[in-house]
Structures are given as C-alpha cells and as structure tokens.
CSV table of C-alpha atoms in Angstrom, one decimal:
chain,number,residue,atom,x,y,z
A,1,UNK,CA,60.8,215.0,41.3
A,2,UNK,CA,64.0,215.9,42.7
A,3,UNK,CA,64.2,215.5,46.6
A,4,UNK,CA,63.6,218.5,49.2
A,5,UNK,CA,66.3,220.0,51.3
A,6,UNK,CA,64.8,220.4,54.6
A,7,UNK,CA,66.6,223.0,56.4
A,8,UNK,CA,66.1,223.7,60.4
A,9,UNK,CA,64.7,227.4,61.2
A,10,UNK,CA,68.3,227.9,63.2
A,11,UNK,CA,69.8,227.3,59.7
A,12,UNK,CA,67.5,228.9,57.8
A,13,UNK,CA,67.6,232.1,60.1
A,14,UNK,CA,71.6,232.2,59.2
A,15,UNK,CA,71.7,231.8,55.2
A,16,UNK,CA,68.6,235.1,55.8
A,17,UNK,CA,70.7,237.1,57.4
A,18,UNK,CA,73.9,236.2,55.0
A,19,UNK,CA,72.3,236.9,51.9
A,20,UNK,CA,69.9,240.0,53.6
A,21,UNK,CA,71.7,242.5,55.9
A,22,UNK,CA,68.2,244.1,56.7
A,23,UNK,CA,67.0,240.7,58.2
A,24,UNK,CA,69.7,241.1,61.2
A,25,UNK,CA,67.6,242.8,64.8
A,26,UNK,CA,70.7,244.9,64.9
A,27,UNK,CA,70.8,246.0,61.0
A,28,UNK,CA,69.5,248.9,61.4
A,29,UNK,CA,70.7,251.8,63.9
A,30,UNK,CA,68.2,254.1,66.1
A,31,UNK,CA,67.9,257.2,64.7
A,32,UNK,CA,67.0,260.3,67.0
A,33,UNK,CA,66.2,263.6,65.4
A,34,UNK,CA,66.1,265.5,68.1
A,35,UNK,CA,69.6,264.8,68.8
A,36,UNK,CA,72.0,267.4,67.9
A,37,UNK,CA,74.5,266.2,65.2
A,38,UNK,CA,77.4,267.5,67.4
A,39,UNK,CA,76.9,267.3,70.6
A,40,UNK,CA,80.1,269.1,71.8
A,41,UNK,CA,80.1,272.0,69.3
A,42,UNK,CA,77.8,275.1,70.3
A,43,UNK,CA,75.4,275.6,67.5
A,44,UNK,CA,76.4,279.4,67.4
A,45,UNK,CA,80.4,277.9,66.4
A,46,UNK,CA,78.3,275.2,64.2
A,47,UNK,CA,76.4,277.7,62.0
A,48,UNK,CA,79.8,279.1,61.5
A,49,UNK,CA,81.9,276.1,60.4
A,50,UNK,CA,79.0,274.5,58.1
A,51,UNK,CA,79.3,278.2,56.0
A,52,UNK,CA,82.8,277.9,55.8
A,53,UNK,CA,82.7,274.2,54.3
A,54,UNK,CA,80.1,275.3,51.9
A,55,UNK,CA,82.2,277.9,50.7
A,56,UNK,CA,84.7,275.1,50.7
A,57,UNK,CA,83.6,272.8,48.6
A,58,UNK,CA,81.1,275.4,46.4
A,59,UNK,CA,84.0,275.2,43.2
A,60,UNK,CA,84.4,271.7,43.5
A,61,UNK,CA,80.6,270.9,42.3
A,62,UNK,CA,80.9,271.0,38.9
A,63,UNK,CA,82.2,268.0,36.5
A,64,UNK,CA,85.7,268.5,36.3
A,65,UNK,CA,87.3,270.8,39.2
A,66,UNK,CA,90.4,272.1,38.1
A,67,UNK,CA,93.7,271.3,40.2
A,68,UNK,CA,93.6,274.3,41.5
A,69,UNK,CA,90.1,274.2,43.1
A,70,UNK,CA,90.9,271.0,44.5
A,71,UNK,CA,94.1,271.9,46.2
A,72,UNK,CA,92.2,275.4,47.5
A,73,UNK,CA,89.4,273.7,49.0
A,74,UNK,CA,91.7,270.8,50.6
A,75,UNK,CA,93.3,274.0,52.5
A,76,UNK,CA,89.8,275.5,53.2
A,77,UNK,CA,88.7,272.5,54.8
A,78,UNK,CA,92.1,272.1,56.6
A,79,UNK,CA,91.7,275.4,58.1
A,80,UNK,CA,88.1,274.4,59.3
A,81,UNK,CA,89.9,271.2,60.8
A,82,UNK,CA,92.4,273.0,62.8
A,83,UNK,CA,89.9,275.5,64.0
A,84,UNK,CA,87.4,272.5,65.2
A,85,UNK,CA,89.3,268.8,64.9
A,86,UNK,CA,85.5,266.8,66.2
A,87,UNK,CA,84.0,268.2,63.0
A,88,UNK,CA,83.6,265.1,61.1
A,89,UNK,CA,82.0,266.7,57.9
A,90,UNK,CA,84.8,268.3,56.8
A,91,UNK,CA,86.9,265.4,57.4
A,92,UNK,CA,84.4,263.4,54.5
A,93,UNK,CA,84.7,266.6,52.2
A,94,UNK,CA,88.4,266.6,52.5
A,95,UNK,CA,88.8,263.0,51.9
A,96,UNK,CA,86.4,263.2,48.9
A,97,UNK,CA,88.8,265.7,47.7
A,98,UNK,CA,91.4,264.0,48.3
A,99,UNK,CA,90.0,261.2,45.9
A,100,UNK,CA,89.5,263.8,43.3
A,101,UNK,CA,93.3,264.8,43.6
A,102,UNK,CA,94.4,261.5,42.6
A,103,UNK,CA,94.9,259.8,39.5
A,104,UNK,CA,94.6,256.3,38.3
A,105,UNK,CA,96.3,253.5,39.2
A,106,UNK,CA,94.9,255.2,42.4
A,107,UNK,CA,97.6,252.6,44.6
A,108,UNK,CA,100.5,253.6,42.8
A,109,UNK,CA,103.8,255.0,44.2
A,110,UNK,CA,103.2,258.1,43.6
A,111,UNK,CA,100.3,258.7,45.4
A,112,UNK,CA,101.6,256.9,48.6
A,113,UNK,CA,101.4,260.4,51.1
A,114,UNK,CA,97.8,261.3,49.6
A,115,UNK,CA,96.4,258.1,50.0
A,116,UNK,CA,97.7,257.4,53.8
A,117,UNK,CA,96.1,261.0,53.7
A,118,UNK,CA,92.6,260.0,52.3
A,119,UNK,CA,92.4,256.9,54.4
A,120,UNK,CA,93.1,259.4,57.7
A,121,UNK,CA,90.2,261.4,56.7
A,122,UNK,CA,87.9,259.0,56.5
A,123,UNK,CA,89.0,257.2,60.1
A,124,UNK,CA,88.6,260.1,61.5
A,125,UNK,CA,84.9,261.0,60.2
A,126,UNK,CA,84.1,257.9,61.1
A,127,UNK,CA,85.2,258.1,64.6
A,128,UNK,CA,84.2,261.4,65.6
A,129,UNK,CA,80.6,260.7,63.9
A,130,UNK,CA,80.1,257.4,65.2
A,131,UNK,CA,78.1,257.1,68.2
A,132,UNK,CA,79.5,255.8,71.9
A,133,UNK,CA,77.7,252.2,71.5
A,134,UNK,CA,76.6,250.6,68.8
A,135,UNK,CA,72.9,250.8,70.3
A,136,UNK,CA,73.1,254.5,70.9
A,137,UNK,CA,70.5,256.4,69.1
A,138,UNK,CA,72.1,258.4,66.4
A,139,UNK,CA,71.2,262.1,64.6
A,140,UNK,CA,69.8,262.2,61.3
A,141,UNK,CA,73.4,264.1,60.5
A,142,UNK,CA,75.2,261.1,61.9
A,143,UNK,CA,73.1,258.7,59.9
A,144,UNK,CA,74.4,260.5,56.5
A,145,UNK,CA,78.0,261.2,57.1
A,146,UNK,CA,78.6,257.2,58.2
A,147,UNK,CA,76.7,255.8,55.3
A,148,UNK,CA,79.0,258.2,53.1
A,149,UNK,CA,82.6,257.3,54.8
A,150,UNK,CA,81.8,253.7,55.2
A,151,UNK,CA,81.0,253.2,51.7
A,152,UNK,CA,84.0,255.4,50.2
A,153,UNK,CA,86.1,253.0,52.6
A,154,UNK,CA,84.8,250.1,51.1
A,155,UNK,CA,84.9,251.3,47.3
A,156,UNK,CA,88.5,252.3,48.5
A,157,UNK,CA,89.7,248.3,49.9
A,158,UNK,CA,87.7,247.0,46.7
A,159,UNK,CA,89.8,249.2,44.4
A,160,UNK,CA,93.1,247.8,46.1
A,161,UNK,CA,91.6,244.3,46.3
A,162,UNK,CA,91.9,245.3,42.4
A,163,UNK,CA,95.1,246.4,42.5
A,164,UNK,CA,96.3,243.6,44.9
A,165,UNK,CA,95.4,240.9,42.4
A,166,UNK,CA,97.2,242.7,39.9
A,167,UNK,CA,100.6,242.9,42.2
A,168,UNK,CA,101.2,243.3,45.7
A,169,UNK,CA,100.3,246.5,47.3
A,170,UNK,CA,103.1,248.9,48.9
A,171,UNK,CA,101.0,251.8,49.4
A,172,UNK,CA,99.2,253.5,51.8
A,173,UNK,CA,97.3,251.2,55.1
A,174,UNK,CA,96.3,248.3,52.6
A,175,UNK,CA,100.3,247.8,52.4
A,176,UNK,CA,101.0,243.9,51.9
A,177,UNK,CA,97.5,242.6,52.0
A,178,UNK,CA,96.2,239.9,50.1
A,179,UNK,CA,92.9,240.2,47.7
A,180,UNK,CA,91.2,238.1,49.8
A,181,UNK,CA,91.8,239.9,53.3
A,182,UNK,CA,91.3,243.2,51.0
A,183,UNK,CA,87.6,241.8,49.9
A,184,UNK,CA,86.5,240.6,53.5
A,185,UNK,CA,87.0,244.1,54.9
A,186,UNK,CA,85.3,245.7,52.0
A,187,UNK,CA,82.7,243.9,52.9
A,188,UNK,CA,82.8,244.7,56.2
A,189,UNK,CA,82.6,248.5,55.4
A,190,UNK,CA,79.7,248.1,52.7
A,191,UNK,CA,77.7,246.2,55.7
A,192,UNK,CA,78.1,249.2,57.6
A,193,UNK,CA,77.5,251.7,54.8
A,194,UNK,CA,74.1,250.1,54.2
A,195,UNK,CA,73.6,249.5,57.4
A,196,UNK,CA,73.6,253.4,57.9
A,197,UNK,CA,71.2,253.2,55.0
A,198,UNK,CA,72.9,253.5,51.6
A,199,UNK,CA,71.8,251.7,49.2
A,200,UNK,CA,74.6,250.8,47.0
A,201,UNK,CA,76.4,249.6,49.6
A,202,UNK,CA,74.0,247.2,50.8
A,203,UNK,CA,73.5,245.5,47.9
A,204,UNK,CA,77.3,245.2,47.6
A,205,UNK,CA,77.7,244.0,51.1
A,206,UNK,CA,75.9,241.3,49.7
A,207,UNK,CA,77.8,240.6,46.9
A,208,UNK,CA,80.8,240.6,48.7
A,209,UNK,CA,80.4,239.0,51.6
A,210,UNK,CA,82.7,235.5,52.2
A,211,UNK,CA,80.3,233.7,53.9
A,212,UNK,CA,77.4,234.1,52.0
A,213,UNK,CA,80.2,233.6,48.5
A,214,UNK,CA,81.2,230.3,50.6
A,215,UNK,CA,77.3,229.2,50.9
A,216,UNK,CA,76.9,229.9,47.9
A,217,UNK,CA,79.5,227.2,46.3
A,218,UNK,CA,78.3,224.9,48.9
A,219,UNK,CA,74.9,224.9,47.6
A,220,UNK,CA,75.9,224.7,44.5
A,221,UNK,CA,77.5,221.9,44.9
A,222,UNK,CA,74.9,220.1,47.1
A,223,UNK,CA,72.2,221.0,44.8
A,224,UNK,CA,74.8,219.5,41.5
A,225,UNK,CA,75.1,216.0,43.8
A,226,UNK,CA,71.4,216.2,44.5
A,227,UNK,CA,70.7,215.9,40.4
A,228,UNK,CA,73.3,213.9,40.1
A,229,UNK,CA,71.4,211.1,42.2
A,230,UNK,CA,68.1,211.8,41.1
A,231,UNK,CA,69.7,211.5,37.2
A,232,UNK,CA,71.3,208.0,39.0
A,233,UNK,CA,68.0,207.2,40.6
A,234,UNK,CA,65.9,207.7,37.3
A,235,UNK,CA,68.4,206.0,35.1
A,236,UNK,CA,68.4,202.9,37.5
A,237,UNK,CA,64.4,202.5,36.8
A,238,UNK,CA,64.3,202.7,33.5
C-alpha cells in the first residue's frame, strides 16, 4: 500500500479554493433585487433606451447577419451611447457586434481599429456595470451584463494567447504579450465571469488557472516519486 500524503487543513483549504472558485467566502457577489440596475438613469429615460437597443439588435438575431445589419445596428447602439454614455448594455451589444464584424485571424492587421474598438466596449460595460466595492450588493441586471463582458474578455485574451503562440501579437491592447501573460489574465476574466455566475466560464477559470496548472505538475510529480519508492521499497523485500 502506497504511503498517505497528509496535508495540513491551511494547505488543504488553498489546493480547494484553486481547483473550486465557488469554495472562495468571496466567490460569490451579493445580489440585491430591489436595486435598480442603473442607478443614475431615471426609469422614464431607461424604458426608452432599452426599446431603442432592442430595435438595435432585433436584425442581428438570426444565424448569419448580413454586413449590413451589423454595421446598422453598430450605429444604432452608437446613437444610444452618445445619448446616455453610463448605459453599459449597449456597450456589451456593440462589442458583441463588433465581434460579429470581424473575420478570422481575429488579431490580424487588418482588424487593428475594430479590435482596440471591441476591447473599449467591453471596459467600458464593465466599468459602468461594476459595482463601487467589490462587497457592494449588486442588481440582478448587473449580475448578467458582468458575467457576459467578463467572459467575452476572457474568450478574447484566450484567442490571442492563440494567436500569440503562433507569432507575436501587434494588434489591438494584447500588443507584445507573451502566451503565458495572455493565459493568466484569461483566467483572471473567466474567474470573474463565473464568479458573476456563468457557467462556462467557471469551469474554464479552472482550466486555466496557473496555479492550480502549477499544482498540478507538482503533484504529479510527487505522486510519480511516491511510486517510485514504494516500487524501490517492494523490490528491496522481495
């Protein structure tokens, strides 16, 4: 029988928390339904812009918008922008249109001005959604809209992590940024995604996460000694 690994609770309470972002106290935000989802917007302005964005982004659900629609409802949602710039939604709608705009090698030349563009949008949904503390309670609208632009940020730095392996990057905010440094802040954003409760993101946080990848090898590598000895060990008996 192969010797046990006893581990102190400290030590067992930090490999939980790498390899299960729901295990963390803080994991989890507060959420607050009675809170307004924009607080500095009157509703009667509100009820206004969210018709506006509907109409917005009505042609663009469907399986393959035409340029067109995609460039028209990039304007829309520009408009609604200019008329109120702390409306985060639209921000997330434009940068998803954005994405829709752009062809594959999504990094390359080319599309330099739209992705420094897509990347904007989604900074800026995040920071006019994101609450004043991290322990501030949040709306159930909050809750959605971070979720969504934390995880297209993180599929984003995963597809240039891509990219970077391939060659080095000259476009757009991940500009000169190694795979590595391009993996570690996926992360980062998939933590927070599934943190504001998506799913996918979650379990990718997981995946990705350096420390827990480091752990990882290290057991492995303990456990391949440990047999290693106990292989010694039997060998030596016999």
């Amino acid at each position: 029988m192969m010797p046990s690994i006893d581990l102190t609770s400290n030590d067992a309470r930090v490999l939980t928390a790498l390899f299960d972002p729901e295990s963390s106290p803080n994991s989890t935000p507060k959420t607050d339904a009675s809170l307004p989802p924009y607080p500095s917007i009157a509703s009667s302005t509100l009820s206004t812009l969210r018709a506006l964005e509907a109409s917005a982004i009505r042609p663009l659900n469907v399986p393959h918008p035409s340029a067109h629609a995609i460039q028209t409802a990039i304007s829309a949602l520009t408009d609604i922008i200019n008329q109120e710039p702390t409306y985060a939604s639209a921000y997330a709608n434009r940068a998803q249109a954005r994405r829709l705009a752009l062809c594959d090698p999504l990094f390359a030349h080319e599309n330099a001005t739209e992705v420094e563009a897509l990347f904007a949008d989604l900074d800026a949904c995040i920071t006019h959604a994101s609450p004043a503390s991290p322990i501030s309670p949040v709306s159930p609208h909050q809750v959605r809209l971070l979720a969504a632009a934390h995880t297209h940020r993180g599929y984003l730095l995963m597809k240039a992590a891509t990219a970077a392996q391939e060659s080095a990057l000259l476009v757009g905010p991940v500009r000169a940024r190694t795979k590595d440094e391009l993996e570690e802040q996926a992360s980062r954003e998939f933590f927070l995604g599934g943190r504001y409760g998506d799913r996918t993101a979650r379990e990718m946080s997981v995946r990705t996460n350096p420390y827990a990848k480091m752990c990882g090898a290290i057991v492995k590598e303990a456990m391949k000694k440990e047999r290693e000895e106990f292989m010694g060990l039997n060998q030596g008996m016999h």
